[in-house]
PDB file of C-alpha atoms in Angstrom:
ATOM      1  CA  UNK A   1      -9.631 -13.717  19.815  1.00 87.00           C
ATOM      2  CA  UNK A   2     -10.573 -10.147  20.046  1.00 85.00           C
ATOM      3  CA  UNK A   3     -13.130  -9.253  22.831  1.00 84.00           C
ATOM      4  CA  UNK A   4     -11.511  -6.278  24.710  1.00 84.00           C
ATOM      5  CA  UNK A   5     -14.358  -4.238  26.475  1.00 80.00           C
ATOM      6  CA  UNK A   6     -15.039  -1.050  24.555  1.00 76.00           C
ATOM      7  CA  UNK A   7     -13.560   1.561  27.085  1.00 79.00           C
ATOM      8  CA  UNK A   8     -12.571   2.170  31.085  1.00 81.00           C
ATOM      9  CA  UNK A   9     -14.731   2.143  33.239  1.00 79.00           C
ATOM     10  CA  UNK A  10     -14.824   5.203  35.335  1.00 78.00           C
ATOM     11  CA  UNK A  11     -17.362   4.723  38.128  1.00 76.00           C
ATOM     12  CA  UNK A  12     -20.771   5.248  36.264  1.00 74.00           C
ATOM     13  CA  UNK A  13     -19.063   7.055  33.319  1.00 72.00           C
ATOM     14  CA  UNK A  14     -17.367   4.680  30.372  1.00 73.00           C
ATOM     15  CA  UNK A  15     -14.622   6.328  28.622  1.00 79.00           C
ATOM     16  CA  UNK A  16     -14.529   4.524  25.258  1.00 81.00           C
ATOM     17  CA  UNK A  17     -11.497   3.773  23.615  1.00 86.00           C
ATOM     18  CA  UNK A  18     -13.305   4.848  20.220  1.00 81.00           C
ATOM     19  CA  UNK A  19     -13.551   8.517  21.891  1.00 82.00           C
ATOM     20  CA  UNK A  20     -10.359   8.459  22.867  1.00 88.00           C
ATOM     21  CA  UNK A  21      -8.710   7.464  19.437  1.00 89.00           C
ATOM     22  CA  UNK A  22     -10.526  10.807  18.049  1.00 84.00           C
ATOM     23  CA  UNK A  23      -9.215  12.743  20.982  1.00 88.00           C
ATOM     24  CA  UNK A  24      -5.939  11.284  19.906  1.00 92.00           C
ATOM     25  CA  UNK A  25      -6.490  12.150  16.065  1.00 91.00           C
ATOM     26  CA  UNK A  26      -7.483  15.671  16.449  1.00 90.00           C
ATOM     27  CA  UNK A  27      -4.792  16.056  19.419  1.00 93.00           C
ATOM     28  CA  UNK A  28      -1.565  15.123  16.969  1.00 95.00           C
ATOM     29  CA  UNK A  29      -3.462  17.040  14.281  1.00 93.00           C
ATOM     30  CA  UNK A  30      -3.682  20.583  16.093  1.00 94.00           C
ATOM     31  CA  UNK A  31       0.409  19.733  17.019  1.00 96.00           C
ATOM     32  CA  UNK A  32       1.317  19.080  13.458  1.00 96.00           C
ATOM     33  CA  UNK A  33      -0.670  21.440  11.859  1.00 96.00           C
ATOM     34  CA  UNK A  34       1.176  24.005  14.407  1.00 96.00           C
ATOM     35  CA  UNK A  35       4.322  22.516  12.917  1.00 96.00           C
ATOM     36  CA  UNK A  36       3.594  23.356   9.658  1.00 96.00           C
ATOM     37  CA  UNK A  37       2.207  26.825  10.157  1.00 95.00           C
ATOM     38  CA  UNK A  38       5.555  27.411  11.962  1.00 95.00           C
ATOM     39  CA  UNK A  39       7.804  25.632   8.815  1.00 94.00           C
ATOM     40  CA  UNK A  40       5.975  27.848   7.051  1.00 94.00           C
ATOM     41  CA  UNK A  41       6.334  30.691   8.440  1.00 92.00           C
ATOM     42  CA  UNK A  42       2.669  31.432   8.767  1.00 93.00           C
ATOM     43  CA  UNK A  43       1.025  33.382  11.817  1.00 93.00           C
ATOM     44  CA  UNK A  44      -0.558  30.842  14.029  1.00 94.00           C
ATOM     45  CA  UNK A  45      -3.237  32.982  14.962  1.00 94.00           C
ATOM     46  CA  UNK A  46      -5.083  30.998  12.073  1.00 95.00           C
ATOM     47  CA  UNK A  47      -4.323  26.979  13.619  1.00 94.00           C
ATOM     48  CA  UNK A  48      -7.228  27.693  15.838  1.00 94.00           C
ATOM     49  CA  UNK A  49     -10.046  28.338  13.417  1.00 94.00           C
ATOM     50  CA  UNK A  50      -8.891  25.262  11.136  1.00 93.00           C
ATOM     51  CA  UNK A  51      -8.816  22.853  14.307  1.00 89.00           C
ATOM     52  CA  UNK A  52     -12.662  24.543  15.176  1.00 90.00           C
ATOM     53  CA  UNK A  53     -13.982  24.150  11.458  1.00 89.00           C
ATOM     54  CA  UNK A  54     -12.522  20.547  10.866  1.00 89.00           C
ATOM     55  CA  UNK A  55     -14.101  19.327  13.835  1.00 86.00           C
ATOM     56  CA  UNK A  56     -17.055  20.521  13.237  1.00 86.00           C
ATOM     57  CA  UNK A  57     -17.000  19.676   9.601  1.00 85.00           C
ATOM     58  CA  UNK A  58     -15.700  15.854  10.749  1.00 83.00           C
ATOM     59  CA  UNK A  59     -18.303  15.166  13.167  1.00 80.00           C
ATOM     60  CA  UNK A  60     -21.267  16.478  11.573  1.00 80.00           C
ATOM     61  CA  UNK A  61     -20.400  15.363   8.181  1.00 79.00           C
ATOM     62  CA  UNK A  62     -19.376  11.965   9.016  1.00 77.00           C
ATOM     63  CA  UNK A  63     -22.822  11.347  10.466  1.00 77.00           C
ATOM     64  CA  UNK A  64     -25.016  12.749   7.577  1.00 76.00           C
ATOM     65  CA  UNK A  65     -22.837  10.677   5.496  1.00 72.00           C
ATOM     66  CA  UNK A  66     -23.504   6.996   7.528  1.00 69.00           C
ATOM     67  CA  UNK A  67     -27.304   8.361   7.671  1.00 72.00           C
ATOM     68  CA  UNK A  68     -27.766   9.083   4.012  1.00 72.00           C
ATOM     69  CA  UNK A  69     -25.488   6.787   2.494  1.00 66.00           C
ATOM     70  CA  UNK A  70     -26.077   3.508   4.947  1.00 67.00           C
ATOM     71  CA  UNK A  71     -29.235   4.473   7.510  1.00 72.00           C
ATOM     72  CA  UNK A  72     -31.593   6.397   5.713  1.00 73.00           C
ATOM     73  CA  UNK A  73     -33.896   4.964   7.699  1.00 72.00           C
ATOM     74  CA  UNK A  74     -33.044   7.083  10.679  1.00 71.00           C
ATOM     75  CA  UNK A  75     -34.626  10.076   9.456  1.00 73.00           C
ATOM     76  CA  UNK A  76     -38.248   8.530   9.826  1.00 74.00           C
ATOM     77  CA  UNK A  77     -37.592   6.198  13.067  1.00 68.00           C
ATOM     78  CA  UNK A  78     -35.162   8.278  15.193  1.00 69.00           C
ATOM     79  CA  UNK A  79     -35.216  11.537  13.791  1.00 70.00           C
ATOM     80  CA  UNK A  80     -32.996  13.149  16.320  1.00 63.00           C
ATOM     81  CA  UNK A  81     -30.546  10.969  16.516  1.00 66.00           C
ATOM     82  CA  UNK A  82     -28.934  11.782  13.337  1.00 67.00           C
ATOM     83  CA  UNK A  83     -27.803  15.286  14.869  1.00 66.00           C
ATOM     84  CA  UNK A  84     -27.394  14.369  18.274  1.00 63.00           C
ATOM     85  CA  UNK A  85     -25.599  11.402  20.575  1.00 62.00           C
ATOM     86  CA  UNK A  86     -29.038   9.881  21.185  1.00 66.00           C
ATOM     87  CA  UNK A  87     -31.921   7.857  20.880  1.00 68.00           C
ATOM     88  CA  UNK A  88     -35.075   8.124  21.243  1.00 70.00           C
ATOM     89  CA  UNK A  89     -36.391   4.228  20.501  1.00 73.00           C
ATOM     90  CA  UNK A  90     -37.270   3.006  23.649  1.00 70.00           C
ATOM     91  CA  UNK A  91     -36.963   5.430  25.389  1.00 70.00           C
ATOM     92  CA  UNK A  92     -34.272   8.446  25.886  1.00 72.00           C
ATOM     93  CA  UNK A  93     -30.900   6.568  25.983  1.00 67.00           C
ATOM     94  CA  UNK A  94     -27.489   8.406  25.104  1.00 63.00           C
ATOM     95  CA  UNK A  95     -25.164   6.569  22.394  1.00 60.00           C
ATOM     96  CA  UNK A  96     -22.916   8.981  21.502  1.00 59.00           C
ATOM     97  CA  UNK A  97     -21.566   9.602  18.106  1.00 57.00           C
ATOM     98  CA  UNK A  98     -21.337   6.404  16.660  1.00 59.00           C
ATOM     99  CA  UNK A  99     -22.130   5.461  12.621  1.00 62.00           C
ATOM    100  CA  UNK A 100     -19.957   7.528  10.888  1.00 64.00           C
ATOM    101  CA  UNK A 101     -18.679   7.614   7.410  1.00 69.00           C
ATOM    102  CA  UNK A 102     -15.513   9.025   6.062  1.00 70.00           C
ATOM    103  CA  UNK A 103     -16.939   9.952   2.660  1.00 69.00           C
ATOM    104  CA  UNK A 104     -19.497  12.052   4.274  1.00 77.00           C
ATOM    105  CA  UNK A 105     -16.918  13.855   6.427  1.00 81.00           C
ATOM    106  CA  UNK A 106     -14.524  14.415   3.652  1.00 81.00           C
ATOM    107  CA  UNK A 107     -17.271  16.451   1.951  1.00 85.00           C
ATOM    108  CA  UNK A 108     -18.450  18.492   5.084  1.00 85.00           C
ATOM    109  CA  UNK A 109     -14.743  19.344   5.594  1.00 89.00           C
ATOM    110  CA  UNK A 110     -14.032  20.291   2.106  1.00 88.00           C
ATOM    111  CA  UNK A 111     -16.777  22.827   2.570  1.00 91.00           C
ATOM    112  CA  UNK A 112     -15.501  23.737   6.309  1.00 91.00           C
ATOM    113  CA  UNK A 113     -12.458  24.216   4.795  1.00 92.00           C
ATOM    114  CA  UNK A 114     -13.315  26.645   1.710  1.00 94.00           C
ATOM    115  CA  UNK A 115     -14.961  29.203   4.341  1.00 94.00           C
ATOM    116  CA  UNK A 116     -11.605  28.833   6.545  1.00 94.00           C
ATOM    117  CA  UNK A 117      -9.551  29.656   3.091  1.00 94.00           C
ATOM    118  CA  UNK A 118     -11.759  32.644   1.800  1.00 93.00           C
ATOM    119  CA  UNK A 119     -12.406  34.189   5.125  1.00 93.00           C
ATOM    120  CA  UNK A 120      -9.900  33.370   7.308  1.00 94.00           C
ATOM    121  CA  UNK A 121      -6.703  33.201   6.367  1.00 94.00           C
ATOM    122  CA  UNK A 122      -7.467  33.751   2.691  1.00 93.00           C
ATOM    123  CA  UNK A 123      -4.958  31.310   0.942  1.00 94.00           C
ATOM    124  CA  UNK A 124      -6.199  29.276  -1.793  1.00 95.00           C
ATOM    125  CA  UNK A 125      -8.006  26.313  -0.604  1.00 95.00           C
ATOM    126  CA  UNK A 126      -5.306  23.998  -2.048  1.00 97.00           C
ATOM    127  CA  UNK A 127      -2.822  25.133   0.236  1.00 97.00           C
ATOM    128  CA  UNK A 128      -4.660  24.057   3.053  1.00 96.00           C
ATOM    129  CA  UNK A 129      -5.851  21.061   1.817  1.00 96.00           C
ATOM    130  CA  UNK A 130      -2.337  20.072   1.004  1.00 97.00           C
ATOM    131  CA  UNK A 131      -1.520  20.129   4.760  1.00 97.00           C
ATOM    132  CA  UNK A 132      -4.963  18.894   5.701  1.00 94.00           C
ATOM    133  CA  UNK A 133      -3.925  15.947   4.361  1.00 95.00           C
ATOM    134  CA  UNK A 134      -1.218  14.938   5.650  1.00 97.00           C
ATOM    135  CA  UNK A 135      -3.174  15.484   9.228  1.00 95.00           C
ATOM    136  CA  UNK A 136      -6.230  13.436   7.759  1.00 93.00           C
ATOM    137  CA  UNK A 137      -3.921  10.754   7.037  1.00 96.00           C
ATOM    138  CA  UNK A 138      -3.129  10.104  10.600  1.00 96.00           C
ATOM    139  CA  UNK A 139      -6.036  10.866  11.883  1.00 92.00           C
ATOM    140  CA  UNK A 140      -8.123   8.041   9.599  1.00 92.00           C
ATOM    141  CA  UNK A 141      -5.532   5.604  11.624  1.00 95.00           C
ATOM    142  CA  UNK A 142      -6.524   6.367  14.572  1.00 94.00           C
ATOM    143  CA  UNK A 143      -9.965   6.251  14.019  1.00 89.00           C
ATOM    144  CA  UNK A 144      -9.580   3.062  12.307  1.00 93.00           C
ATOM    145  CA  UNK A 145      -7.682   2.106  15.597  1.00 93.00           C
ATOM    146  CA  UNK A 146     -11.263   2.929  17.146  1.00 90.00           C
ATOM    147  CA  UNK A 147     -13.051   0.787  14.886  1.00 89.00           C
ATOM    148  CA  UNK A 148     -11.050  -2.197  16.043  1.00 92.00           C
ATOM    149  CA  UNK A 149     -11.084  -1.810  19.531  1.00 90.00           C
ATOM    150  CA  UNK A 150     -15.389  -1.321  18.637  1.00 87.00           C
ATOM    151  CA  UNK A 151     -15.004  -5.015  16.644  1.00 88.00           C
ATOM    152  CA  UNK A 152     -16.772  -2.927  14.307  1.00 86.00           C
ATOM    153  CA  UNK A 153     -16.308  -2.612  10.309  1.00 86.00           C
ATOM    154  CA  UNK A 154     -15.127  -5.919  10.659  1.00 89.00           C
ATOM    155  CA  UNK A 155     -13.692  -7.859   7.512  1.00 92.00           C
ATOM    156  CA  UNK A 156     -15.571 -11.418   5.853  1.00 93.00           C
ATOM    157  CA  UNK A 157     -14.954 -14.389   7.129  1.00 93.00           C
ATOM    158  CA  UNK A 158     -11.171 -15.893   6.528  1.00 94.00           C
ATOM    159  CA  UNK A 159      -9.697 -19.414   6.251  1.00 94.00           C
ATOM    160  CA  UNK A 160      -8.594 -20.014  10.285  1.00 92.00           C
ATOM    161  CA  UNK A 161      -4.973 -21.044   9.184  1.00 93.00           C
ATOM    162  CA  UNK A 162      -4.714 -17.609   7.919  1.00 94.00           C
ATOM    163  CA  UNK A 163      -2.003 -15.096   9.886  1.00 93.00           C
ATOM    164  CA  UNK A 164      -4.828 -12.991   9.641  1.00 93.00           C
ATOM    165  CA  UNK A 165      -7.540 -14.336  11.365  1.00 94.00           C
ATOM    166  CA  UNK A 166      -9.355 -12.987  14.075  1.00 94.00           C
ATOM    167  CA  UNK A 167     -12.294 -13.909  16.209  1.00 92.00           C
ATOM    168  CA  UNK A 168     -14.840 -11.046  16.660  1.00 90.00           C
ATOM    169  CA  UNK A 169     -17.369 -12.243  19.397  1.00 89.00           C
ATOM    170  CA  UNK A 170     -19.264  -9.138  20.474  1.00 85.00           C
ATOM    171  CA  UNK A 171     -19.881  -9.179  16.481  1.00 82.00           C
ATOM    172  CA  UNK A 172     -21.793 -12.733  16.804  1.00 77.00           C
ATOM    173  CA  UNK A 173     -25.222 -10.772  17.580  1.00 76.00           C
ATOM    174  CA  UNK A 174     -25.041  -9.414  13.807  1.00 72.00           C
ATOM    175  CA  UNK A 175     -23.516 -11.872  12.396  1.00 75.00           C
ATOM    176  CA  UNK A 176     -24.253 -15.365  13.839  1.00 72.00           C
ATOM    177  CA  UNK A 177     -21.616 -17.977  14.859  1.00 77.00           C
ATOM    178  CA  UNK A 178     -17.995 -16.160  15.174  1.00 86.00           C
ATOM    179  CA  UNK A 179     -15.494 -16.800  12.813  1.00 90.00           C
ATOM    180  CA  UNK A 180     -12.372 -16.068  11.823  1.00 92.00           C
ATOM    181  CA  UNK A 181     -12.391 -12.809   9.648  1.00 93.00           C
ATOM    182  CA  UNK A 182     -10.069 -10.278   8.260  1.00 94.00           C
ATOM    183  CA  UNK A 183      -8.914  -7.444  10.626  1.00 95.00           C
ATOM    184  CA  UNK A 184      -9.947  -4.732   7.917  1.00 95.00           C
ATOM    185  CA  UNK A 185      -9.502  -2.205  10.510  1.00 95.00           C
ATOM    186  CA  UNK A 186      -6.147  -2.419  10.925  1.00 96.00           C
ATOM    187  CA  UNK A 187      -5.762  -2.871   7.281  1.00 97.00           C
ATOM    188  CA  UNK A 188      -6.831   0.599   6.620  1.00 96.00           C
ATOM    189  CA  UNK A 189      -4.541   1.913   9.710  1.00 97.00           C
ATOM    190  CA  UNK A 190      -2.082   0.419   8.702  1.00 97.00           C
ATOM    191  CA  UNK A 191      -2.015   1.762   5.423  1.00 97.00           C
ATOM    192  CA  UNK A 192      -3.308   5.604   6.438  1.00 97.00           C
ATOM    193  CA  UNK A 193       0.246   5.429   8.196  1.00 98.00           C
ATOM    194  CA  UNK A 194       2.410   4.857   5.414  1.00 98.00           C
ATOM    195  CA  UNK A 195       0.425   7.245   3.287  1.00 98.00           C
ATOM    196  CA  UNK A 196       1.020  10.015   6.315  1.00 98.00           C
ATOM    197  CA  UNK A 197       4.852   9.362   6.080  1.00 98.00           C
ATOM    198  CA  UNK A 198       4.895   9.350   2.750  1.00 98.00           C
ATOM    199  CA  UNK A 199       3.072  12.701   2.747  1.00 98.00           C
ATOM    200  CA  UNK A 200       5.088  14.357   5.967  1.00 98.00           C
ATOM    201  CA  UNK A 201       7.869  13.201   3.859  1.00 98.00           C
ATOM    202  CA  UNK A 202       7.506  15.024   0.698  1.00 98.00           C
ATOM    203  CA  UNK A 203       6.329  18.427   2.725  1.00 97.00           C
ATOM    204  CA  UNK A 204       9.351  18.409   4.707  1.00 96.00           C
ATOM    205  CA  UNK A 205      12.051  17.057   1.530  1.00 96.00           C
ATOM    206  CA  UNK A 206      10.675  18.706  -1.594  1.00 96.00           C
ATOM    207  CA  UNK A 207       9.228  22.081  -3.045  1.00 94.00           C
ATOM    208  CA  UNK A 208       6.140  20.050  -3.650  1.00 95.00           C
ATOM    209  CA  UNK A 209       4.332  22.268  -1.331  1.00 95.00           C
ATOM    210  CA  UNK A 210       5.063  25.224  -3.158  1.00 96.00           C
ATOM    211  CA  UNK A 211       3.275  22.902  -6.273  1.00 97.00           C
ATOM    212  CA  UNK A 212      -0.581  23.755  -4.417  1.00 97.00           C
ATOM    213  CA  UNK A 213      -2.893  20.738  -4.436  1.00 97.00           C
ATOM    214  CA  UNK A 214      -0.157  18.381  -5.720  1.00 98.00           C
ATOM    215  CA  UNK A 215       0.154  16.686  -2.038  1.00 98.00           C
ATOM    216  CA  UNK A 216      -3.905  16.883  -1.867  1.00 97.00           C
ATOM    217  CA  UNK A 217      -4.101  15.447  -5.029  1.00 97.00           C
ATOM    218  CA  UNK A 218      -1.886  12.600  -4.005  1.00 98.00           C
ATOM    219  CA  UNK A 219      -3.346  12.159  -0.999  1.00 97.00           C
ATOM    220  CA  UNK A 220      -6.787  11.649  -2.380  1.00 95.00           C
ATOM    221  CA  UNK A 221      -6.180   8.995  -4.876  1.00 97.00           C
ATOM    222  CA  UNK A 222      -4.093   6.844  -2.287  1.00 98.00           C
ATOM    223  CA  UNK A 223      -6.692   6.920   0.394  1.00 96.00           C
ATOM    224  CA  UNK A 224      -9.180   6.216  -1.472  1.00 95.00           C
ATOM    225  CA  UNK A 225      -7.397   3.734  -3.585  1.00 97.00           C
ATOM    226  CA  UNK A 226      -6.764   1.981   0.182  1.00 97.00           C
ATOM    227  CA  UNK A 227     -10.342   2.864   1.032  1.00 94.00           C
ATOM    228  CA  UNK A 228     -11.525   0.652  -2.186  1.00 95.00           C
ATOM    229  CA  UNK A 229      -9.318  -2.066  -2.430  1.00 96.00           C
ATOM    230  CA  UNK A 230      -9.874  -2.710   1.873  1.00 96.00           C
ATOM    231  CA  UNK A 231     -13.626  -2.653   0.957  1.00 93.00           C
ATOM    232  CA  UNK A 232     -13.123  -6.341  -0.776  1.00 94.00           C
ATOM    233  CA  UNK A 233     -12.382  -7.903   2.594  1.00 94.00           C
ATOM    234  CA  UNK A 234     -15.159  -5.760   4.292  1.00 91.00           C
ATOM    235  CA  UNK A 235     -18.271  -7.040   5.775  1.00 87.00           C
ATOM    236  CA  UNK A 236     -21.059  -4.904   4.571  1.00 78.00           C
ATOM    237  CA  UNK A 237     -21.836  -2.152   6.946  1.00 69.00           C
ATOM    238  CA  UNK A 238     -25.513  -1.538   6.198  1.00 61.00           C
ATOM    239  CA  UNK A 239     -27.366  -2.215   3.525  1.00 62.00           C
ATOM    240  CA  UNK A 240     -25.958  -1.133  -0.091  1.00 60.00           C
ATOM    241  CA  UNK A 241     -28.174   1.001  -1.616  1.00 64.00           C
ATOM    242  CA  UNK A 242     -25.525   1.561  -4.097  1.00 71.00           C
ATOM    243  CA  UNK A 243     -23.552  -0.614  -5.939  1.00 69.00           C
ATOM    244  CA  UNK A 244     -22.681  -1.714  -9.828  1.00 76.00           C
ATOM    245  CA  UNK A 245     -20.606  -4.708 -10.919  1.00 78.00           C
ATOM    246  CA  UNK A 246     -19.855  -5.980  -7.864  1.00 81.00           C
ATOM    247  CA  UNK A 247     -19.085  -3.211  -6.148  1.00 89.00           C
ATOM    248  CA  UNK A 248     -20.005  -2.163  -2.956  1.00 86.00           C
ATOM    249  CA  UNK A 249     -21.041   1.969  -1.939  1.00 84.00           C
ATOM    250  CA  UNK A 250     -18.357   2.287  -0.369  1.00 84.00           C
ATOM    251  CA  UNK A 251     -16.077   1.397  -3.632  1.00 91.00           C
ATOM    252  CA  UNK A 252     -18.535   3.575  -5.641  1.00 92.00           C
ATOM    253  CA  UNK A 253     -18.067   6.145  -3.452  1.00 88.00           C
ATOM    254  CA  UNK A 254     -14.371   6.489  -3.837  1.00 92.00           C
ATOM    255  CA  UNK A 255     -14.075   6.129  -7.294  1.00 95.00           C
ATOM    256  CA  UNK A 256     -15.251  10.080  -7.897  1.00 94.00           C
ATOM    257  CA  UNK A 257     -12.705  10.904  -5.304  1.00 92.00           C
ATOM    258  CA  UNK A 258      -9.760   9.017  -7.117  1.00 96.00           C
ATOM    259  CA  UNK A 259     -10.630  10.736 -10.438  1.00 97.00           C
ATOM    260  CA  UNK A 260     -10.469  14.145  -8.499  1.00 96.00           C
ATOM    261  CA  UNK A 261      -7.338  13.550  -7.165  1.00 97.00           C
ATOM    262  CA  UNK A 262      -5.656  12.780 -10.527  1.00 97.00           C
ATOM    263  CA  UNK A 263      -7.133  16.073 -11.832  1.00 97.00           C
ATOM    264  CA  UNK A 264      -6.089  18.140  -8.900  1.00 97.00           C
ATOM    265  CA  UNK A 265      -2.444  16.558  -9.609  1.00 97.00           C
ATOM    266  CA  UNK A 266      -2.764  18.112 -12.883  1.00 97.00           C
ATOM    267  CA  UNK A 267      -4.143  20.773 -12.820  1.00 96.00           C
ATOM    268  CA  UNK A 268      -1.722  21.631  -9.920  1.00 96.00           C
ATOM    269  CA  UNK A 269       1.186  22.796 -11.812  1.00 95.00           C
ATOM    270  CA  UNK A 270      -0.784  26.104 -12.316  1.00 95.00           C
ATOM    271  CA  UNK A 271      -0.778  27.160  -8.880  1.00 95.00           C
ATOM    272  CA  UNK A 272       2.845  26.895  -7.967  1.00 95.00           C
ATOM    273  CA  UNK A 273       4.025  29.509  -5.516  1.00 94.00           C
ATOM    274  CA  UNK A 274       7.025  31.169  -4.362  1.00 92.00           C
ATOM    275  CA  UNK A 275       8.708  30.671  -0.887  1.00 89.00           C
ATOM    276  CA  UNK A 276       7.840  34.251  -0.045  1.00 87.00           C
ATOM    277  CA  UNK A 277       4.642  33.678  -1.250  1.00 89.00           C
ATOM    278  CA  UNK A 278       4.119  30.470   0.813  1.00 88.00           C
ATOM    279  CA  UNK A 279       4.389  32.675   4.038  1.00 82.00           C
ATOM    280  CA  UNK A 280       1.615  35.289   3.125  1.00 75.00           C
ATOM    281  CA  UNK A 281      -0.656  36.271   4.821  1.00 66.00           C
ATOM    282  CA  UNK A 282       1.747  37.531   7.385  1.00 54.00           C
TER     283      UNK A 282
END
């Protein structure tokens, strides 16, 4: 049985636990990013601008991405609260940032991240994107981690014998009678770790950062590969407005970003870099 209230209670205020899993994400981000930067001998004048630009591209993109890809109805019934924590049904009422969607934020922080390369600390994107990854990587987990203490994203209904099972009651109002389901959340945490260690491990081990894109690459067609085989367990989480032999958007949507990571890998032997090089710009 999983009904844990959402966050603290704090006199009138509610700190949710959701918030505080993204203060947590972008918290051991800015830290290991820093880390790098330092094993890498690179000025860390520029971990600032990267932290700025990510968040904005995260937040912002994440919600376009829920909108557009799961709510398009938003645009015509609550118009502002697609760019703000609001709504306006009913009344004003402040929600916060909730509906998000990872494929939406992964393109806004693509983008983010190309201005940071060109103009700021003017390394080819791939370099950064290498060691955006591995920060991503964590950071999905913990989000994840806010998912689950939400009883949101929450997986399809499970055989009650199963080690698995979990009961979801705050989810009955969606979904009628509770039943047992799948804890997809913690599926996808779960596996966001091991693909962060595996990626902290080969920056730290091998020259593969010297290799640019090769750990982006790698990290984009194991995420999503999570990402799509998780979805089979999922509960729908709005209606699909795509799908294609029995697959759901979010599937669809991560097959593009599989096939880019496999051409990234390859195409990454053409960027490799020197050590000196690695530390530029000074």
């Amino acid at each position: 049985m999983w009904d844990i209230s959402p966050g603290i209670k704090l006199g009138p205020v509610t700190l949710h636990f959701y918030s505080l899993m993204f203060i947590f994400a972008f918290g051991i981000g800015y830290i290991l990013m820093t880390k790098m930067y330092q094993k890498d001998n690179v000025n860390l004048k520029y971990v600032e601008p990267i932290f700025t630009w990510t968040l904005i591209g995260t937040i912002l993109g994440a919600r376009m991405g829920h909108v557009i890809f799961y709510q398009p109805e938003l645009f015509k019934e609550d118009f502002w609260s697609v760019f703000l924590p609001i709504s306006t049904k009913n009344g004003l009422k402040f929600t916060g940032f909730s509906g998000l969607a990872s494929h939406g934020a992964t393109i806004a922080v693509i983008l983010t991240t190309l201005y940071y390369s060109f103009k700021i600390i003017k390394k080819n994107p791939f370099w950064v994107y290498d060691r955006l990854g591995i920060v991503v990587a964590i950071g999905g987990a913990f989000v994840r981690m806010g998912n689950f203490f939400n009883s949101e994203i929450i997986g399809k209904p499970v055989d009650p014998s199963s080690p698995f099972a979990i009961l979801f009651p705050q989810q009955s109002s969606e979904y009628g009678v509770t039943v047992p389901r799948y804890p997809t959340q913690l599926f996808e945490a779960i596996g966001y770790v091991l693909l962060f260690i595996l990626l902290w491990t080969l920056y730290r081990k091998t020259d593969k950062k010297y290799q640019q894109g090769w750990l982006f690459g790698l990290f984009f067609i194991i995420l999503w590969a999570i990402r799509f085989f998780v979805e089979f367990l999922k509960e729908p989480q709005g209606d699909e407005f795509i799908s294609f032999a029995g697959l759901n958007t979010g599937q669809i949507l991560s097959i593009p970003f599989m096939i880019a990571g496999f051409i990234i890998m390859l195409y990454s032997k053409n960027l490799k870099i020197t050590e000196a090089e690695n530390a530029k710009p000074e």
